[in-house]
CSV table of C-alpha atoms in Angstrom, one decimal:
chain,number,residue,atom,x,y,z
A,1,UNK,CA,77.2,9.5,-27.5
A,2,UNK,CA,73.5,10.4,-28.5
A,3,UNK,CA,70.9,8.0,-27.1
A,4,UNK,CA,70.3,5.7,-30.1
A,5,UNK,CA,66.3,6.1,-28.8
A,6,UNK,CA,64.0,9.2,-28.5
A,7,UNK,CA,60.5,8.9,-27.4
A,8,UNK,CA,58.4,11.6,-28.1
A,9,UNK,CA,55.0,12.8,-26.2
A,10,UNK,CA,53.0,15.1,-24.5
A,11,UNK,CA,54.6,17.1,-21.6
A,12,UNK,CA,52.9,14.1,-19.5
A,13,UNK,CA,52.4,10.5,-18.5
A,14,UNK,CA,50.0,9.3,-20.9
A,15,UNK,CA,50.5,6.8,-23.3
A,16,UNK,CA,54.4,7.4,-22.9
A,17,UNK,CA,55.0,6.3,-19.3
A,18,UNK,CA,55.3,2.9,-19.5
A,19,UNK,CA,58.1,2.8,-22.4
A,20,UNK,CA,59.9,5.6,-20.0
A,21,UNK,CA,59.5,2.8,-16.6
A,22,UNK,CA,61.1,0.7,-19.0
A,23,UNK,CA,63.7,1.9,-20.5
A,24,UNK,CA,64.7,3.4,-17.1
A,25,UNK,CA,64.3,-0.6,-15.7
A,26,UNK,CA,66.8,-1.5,-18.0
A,27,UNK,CA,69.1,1.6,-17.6
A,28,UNK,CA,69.0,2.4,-21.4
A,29,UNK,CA,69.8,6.2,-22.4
A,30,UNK,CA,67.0,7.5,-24.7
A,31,UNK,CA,65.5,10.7,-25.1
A,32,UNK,CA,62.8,12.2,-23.5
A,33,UNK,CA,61.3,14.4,-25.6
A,34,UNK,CA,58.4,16.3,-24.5
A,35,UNK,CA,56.4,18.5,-27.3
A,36,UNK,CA,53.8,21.4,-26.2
A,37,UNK,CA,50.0,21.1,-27.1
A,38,UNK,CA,50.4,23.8,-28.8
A,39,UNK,CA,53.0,22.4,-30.8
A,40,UNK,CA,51.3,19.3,-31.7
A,41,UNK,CA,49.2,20.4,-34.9
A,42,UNK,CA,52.2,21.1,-37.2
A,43,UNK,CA,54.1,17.8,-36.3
A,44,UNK,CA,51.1,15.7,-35.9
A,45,UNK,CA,51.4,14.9,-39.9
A,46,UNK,CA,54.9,14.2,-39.8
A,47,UNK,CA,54.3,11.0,-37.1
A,48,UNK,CA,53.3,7.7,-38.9
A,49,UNK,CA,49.7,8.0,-38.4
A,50,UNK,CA,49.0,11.0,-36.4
A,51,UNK,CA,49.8,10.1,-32.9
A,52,UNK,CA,52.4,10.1,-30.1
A,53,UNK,CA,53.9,8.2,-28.6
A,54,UNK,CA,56.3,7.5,-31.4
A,55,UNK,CA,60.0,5.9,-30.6
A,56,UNK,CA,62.7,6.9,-33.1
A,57,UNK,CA,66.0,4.0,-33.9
A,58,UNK,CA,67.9,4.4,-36.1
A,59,UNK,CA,66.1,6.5,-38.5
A,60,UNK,CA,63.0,4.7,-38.4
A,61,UNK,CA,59.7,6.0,-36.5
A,62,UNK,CA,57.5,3.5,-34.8
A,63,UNK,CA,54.3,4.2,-32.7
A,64,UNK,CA,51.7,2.6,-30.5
A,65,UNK,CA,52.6,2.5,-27.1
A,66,UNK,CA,52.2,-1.3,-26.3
A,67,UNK,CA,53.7,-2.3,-29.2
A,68,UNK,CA,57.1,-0.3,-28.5
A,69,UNK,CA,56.5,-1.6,-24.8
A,70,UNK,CA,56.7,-5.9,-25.9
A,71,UNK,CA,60.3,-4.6,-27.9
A,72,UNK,CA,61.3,-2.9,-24.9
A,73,UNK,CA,60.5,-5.6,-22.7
A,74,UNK,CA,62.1,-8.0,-24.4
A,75,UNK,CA,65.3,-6.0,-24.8
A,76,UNK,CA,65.3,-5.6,-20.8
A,77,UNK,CA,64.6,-9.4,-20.3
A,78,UNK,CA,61.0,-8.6,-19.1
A,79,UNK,CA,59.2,-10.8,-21.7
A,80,UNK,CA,58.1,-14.2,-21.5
A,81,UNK,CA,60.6,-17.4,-21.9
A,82,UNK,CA,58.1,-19.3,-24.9
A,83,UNK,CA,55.5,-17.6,-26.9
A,84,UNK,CA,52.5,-19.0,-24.4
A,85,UNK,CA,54.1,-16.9,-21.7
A,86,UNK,CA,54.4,-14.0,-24.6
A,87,UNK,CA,50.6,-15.0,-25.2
A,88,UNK,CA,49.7,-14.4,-21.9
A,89,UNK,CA,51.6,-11.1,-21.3
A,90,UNK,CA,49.8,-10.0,-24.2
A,91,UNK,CA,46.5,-11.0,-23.5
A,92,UNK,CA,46.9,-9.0,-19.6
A,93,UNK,CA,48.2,-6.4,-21.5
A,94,UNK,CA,45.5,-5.4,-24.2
A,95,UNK,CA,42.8,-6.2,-21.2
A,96,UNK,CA,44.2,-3.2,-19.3
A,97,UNK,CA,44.5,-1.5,-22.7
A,98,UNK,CA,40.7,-1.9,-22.8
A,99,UNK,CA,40.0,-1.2,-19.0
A,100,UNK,CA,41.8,2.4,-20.1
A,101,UNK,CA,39.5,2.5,-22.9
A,102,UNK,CA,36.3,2.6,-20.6
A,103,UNK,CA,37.8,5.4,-18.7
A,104,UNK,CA,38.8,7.7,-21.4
A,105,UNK,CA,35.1,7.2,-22.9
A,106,UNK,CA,33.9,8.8,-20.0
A,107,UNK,CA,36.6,11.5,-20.7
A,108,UNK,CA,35.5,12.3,-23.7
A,109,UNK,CA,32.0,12.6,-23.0
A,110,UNK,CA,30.3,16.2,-23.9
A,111,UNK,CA,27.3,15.6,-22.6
A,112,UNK,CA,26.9,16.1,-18.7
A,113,UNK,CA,24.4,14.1,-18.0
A,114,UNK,CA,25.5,11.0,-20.0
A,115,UNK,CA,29.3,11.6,-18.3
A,116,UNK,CA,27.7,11.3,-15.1
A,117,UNK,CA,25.8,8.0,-16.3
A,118,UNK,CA,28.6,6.4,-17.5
A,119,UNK,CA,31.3,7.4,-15.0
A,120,UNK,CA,28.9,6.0,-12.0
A,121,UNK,CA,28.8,2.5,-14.5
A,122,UNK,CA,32.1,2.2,-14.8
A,123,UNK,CA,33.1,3.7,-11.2
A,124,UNK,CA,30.7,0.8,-9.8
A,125,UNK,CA,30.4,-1.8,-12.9
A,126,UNK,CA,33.5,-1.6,-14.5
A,127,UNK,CA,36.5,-1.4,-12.4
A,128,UNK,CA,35.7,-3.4,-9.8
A,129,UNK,CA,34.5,-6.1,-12.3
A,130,UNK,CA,38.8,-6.1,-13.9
A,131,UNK,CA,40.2,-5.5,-10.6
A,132,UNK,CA,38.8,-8.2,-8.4
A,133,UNK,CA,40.0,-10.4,-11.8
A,134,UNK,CA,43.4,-8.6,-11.3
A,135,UNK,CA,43.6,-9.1,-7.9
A,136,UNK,CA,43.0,-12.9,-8.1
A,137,UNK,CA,45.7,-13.2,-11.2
A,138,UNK,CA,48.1,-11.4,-9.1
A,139,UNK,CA,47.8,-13.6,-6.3
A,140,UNK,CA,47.9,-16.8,-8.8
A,141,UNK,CA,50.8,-15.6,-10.0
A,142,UNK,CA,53.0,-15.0,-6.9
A,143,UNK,CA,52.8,-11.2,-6.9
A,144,UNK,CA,53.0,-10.6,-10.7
A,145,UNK,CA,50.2,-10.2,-13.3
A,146,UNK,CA,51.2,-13.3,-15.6
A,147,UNK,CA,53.7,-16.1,-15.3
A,148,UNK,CA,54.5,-16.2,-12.0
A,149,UNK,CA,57.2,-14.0,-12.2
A,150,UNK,CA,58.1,-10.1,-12.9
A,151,UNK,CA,57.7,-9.2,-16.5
A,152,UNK,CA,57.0,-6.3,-18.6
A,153,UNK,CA,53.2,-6.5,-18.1
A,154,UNK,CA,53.5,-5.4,-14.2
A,155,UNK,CA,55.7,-2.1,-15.0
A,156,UNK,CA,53.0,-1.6,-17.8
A,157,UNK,CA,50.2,-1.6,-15.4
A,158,UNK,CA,52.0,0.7,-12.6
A,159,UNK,CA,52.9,2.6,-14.7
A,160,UNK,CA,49.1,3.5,-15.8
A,161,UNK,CA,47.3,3.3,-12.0
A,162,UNK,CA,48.2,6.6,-11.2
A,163,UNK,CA,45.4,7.5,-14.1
A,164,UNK,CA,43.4,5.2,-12.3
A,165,UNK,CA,43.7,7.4,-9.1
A,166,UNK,CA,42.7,10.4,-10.9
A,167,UNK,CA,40.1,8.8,-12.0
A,168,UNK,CA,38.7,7.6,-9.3
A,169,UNK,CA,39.4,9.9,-7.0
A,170,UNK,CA,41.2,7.8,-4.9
A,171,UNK,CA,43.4,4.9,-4.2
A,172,UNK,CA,42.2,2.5,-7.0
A,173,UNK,CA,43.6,-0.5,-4.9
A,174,UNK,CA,43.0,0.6,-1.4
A,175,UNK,CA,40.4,-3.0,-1.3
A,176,UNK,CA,42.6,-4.8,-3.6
A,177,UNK,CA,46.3,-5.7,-1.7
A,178,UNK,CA,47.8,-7.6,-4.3
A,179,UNK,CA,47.8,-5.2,-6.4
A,180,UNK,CA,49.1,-2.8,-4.0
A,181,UNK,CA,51.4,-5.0,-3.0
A,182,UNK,CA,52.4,-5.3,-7.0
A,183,UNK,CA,51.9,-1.4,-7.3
A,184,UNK,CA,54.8,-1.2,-4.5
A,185,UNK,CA,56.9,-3.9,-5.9
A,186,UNK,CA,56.9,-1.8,-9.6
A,187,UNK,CA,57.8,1.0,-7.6
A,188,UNK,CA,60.8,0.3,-6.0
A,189,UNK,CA,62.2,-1.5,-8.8
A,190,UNK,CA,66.2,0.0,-9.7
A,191,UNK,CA,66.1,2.8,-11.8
A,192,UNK,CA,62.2,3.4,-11.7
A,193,UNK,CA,61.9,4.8,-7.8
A,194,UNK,CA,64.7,7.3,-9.0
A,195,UNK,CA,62.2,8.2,-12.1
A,196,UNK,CA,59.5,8.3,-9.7
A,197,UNK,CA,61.6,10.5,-7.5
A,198,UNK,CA,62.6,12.8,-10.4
A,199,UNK,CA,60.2,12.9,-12.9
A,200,UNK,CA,59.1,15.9,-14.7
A,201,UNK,CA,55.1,16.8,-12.3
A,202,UNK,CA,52.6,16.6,-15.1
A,203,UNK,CA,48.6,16.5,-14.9
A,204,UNK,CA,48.3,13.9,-17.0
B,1,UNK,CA,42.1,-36.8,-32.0
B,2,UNK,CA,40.2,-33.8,-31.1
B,3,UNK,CA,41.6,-30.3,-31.5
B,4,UNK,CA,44.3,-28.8,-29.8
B,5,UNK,CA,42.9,-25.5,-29.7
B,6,UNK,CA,39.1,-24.3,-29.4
B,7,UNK,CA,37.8,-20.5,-30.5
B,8,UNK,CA,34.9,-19.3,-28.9
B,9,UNK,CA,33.0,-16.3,-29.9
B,10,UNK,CA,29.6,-15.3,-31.3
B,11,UNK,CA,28.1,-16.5,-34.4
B,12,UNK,CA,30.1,-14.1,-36.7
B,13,UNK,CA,33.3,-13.0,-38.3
B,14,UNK,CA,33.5,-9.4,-35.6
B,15,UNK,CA,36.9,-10.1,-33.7
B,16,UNK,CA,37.4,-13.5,-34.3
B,17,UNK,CA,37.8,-14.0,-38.1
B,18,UNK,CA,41.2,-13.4,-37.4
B,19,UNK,CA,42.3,-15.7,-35.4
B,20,UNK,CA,40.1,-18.2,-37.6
B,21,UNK,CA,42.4,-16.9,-41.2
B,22,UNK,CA,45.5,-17.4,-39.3
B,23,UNK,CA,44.0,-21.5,-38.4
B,24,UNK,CA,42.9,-22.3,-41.9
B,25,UNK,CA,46.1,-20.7,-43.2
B,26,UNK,CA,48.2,-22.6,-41.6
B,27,UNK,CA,46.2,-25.8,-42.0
B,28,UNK,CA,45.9,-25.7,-38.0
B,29,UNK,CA,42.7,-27.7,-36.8
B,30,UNK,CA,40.1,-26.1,-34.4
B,31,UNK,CA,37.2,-26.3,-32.8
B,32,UNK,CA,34.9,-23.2,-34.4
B,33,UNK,CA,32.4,-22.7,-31.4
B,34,UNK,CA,30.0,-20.6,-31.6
B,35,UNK,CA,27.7,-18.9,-29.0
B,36,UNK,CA,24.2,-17.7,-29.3
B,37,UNK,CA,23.6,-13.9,-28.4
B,38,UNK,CA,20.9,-15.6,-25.8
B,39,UNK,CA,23.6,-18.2,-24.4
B,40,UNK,CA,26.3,-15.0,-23.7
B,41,UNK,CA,24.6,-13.9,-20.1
B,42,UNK,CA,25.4,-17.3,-18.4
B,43,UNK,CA,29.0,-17.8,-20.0
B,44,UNK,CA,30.4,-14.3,-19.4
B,45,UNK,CA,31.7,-15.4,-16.1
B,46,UNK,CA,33.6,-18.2,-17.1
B,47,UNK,CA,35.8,-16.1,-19.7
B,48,UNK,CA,39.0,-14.8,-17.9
B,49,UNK,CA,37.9,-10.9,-18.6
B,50,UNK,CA,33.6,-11.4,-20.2
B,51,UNK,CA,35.0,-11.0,-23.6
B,52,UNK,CA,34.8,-13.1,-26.7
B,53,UNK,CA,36.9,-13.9,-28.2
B,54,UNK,CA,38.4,-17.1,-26.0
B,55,UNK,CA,41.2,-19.0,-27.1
B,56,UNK,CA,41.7,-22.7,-25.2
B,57,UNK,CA,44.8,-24.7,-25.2
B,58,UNK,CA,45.6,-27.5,-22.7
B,59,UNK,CA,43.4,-26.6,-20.6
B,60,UNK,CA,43.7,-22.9,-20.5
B,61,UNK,CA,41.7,-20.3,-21.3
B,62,UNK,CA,43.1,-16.9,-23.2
B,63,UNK,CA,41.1,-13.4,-24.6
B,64,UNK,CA,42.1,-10.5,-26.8
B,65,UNK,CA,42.1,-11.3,-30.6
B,66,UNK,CA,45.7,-9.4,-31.1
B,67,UNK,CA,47.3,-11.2,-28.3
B,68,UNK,CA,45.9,-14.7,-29.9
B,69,UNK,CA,46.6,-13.8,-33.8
B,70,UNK,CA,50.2,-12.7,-32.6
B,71,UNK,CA,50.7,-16.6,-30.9
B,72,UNK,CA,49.5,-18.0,-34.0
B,73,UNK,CA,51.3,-15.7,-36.4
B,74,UNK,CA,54.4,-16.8,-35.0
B,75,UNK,CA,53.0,-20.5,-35.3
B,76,UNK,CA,52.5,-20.5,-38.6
B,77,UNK,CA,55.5,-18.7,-39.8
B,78,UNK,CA,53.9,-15.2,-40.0
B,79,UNK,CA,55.8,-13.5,-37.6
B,80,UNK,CA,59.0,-11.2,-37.9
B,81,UNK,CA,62.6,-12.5,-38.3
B,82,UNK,CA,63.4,-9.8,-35.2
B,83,UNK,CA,62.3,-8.5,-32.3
B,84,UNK,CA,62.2,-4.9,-35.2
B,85,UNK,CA,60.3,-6.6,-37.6
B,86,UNK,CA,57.9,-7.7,-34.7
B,87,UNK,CA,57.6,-4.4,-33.6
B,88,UNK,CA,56.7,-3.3,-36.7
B,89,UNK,CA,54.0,-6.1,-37.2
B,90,UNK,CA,52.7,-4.8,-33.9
B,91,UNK,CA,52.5,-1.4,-34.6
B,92,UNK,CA,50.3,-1.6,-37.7
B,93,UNK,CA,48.2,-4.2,-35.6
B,94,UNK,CA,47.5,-1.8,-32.8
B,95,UNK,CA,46.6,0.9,-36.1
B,96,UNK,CA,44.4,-1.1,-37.1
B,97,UNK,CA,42.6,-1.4,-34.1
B,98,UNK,CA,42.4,1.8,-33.4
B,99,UNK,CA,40.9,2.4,-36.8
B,100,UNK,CA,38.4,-0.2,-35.8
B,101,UNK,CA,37.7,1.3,-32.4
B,102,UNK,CA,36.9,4.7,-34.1
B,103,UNK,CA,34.1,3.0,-36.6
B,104,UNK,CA,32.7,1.4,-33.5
B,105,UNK,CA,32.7,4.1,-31.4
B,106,UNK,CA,30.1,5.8,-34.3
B,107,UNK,CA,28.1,2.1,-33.9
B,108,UNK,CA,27.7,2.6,-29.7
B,109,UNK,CA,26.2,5.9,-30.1
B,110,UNK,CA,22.7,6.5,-29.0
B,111,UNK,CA,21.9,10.0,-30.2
B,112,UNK,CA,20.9,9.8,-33.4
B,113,UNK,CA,22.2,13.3,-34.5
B,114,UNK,CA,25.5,12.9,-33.2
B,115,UNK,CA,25.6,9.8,-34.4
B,116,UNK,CA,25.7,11.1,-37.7
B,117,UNK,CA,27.9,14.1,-36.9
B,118,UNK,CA,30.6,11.5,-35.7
B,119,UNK,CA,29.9,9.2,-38.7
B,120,UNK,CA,30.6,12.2,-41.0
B,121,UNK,CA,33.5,12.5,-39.7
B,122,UNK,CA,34.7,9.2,-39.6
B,123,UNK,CA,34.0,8.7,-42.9
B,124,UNK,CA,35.2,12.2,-44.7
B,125,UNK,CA,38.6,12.5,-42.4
B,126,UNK,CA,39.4,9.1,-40.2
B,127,UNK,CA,39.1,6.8,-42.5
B,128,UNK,CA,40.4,8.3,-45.5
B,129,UNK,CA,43.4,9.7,-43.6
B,130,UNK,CA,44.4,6.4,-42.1
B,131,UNK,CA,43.9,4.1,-45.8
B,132,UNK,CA,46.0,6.5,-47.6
B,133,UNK,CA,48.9,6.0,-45.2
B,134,UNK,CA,48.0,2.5,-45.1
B,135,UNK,CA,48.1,2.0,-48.8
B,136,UNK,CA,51.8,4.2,-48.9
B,137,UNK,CA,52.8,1.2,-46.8
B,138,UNK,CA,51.8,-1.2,-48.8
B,139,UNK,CA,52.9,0.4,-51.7
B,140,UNK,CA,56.7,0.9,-50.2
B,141,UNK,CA,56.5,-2.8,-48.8
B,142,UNK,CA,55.8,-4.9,-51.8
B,143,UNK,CA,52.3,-5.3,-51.7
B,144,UNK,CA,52.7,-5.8,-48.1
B,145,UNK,CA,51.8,-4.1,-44.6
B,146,UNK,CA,55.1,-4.4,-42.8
B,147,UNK,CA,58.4,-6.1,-43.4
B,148,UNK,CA,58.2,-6.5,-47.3
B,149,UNK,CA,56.4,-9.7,-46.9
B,150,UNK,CA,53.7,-11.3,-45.9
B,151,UNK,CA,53.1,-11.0,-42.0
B,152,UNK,CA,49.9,-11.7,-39.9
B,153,UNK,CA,49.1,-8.3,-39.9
B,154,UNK,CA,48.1,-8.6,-43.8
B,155,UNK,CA,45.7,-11.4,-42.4
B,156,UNK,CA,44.4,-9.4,-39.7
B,157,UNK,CA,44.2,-6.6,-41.9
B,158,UNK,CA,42.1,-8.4,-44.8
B,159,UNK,CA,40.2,-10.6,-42.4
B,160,UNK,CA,38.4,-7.1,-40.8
B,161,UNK,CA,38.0,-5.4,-44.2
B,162,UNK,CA,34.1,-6.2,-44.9
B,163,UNK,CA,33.3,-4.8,-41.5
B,164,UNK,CA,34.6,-1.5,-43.1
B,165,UNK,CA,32.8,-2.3,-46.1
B,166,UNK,CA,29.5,-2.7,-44.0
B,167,UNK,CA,30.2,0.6,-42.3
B,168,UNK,CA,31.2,2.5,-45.4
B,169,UNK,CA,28.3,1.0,-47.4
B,170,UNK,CA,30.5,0.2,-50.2
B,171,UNK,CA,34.4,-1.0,-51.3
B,172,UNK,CA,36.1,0.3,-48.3
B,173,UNK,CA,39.3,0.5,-51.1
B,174,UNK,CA,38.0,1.4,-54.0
B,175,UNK,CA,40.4,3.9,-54.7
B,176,UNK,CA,43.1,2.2,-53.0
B,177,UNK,CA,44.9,-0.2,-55.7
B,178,UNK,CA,47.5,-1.3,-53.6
B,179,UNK,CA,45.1,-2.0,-50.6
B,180,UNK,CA,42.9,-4.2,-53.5
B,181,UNK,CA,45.3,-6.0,-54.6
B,182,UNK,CA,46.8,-7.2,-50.8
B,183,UNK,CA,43.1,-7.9,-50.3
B,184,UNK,CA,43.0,-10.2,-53.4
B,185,UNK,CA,46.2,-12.0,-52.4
B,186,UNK,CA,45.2,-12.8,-49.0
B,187,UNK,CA,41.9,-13.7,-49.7
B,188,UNK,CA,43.1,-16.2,-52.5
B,189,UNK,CA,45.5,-18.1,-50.4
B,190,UNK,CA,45.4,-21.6,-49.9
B,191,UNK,CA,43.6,-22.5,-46.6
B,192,UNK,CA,42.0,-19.2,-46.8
B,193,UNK,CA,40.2,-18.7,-50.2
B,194,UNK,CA,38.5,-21.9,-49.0
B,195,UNK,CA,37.2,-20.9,-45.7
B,196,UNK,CA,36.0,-17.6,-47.2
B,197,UNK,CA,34.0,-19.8,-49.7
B,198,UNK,CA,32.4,-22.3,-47.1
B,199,UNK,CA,32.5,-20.0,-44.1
B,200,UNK,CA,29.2,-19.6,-42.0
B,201,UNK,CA,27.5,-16.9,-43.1
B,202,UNK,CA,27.2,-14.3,-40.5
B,203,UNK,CA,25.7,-10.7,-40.2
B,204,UNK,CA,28.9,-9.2,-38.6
């Protein structure tokens, strides 16, 4: 039978990663679909408003990454058990949304000298500012990011840190071992440390 | 009896009006507290991430104005019937910010000439591209963003529009009846029409 999801994206991680750690958590078939740059201007009109990733079920297309994550970890019993705990998977969620945001500013800098500026701000400012918050959440909440247990907000965030890395230039949690500890946890996880092992390699 | 919830932000509608349509709608009391720009330096480090908006409820503390209108859509019976429909709340949500993100990204920047640059283009190809998709929506969901009926995203939606108005310098839907007339309904329902008539006034 046909996978009764497709996800489409960029030969890459991205924005797509975490809905792929997810449905491979919950072992549902979808389809990976993986479109060239080159590709991208001629479909780009045909998504619902001009970006990727977009899910496809049953004939309907559906885009923005978190918000096809909260379905998806609900459907792999990954959300909360009341709509506080949904409130506070959210909130997590959409503050690491925003930490990405600071990093792909610097990305798309032009300007040399401002990119320099405002990678050494949020290099020294930034991340370490939403990490040591991280760390302490993590440790509040016995080795998970919110509501002291494993929920779709952790395989969110692992599923991003390897941007971090690239980022950084390092191990973004070498001084943080909660989050390691979290990172390894994610990791290991049935069905995602055989995507980790298989993966397509992309730079992204 | 004092409020059960309290919303913290600065002395304007910016990312909190929101969360404040989706109280008076639902004839939910709260505590409206408003910081002074000057006051912000010493409070920062008591908000879980230094970000206004801050949501309290028994005693805990909550950010990010998505994550909060979501808890009290659902509260006051503006949420999906399914975990689909909720999906497709989200989506438009997360749209919407992004639309948001791209006016504000014109607001941060320094350099006058490519602040204009990136204005013009905002202006002649964002923004038009994204309210003619938007008002397709509405058209095909009954004078409605998602779902066919009225969801928190139409109060979300509305509750952001004059801060396109400001950026625009004029009716951000002038030529978009559909998106005129879910404006009009929103901002004529009970609870809501009120507030807009009696709000603070505020500069953002």
């Amino acid at each position: 039978m046909a996978p009764l999801y497709k996800l489409t994206y960029f030969d890459g991680r991205g924005f797509a990663e975490s809905a792929r750690f997810l449905f491979k958590y919950g072992n549902i078939d979808f389809e990976d679909i993986r479109i060239k740059r080159q590709d991208w201007p001629k479909m780009k009109n045909s998504t619902p408003f001009g970006q990727v990733p977009v899910m496809e079920h049953n004939g309907k297309q559906i885009c923005q990454s978190a918000a096809i994550c909260r379905y998806l970890g609900k459907m792999v019993n990954l959300a909360g058990n009341n709509d506080w705990e949904n409130l506070e998977i959210d909130s997590i969620v959409d503050t690491m949304n925003d930490l990405r945001m600071k990093i792909m500013l610097v990305q798309w800098e032009q300007d040399a000298v401002k990119k320099r500026e405002l990678k050494d701000t949020v290099l020294e400012e930034i991340v370490p500012y939403y990490l040591a918050r991280l760390e302490a959440l993590v440790e509040k909440n016995k080795g998970n990011l919110a509501v002291g247990r494993l929920t779709w907000a952790d395989l969110y965030f692992v599923s991003m840190s390897p941007g971090f890395d690239a980022f950084i230039g390092g191990d973004t949690f070498a001084a943080y071992p909660n989050l390691k500890l979290l990172r390894d946890k994610v990791e290991t996880l049935p069905g995602i440390k055989e995507w980790i092992e298989n993966r397509p390699n992309s730079d992204f």
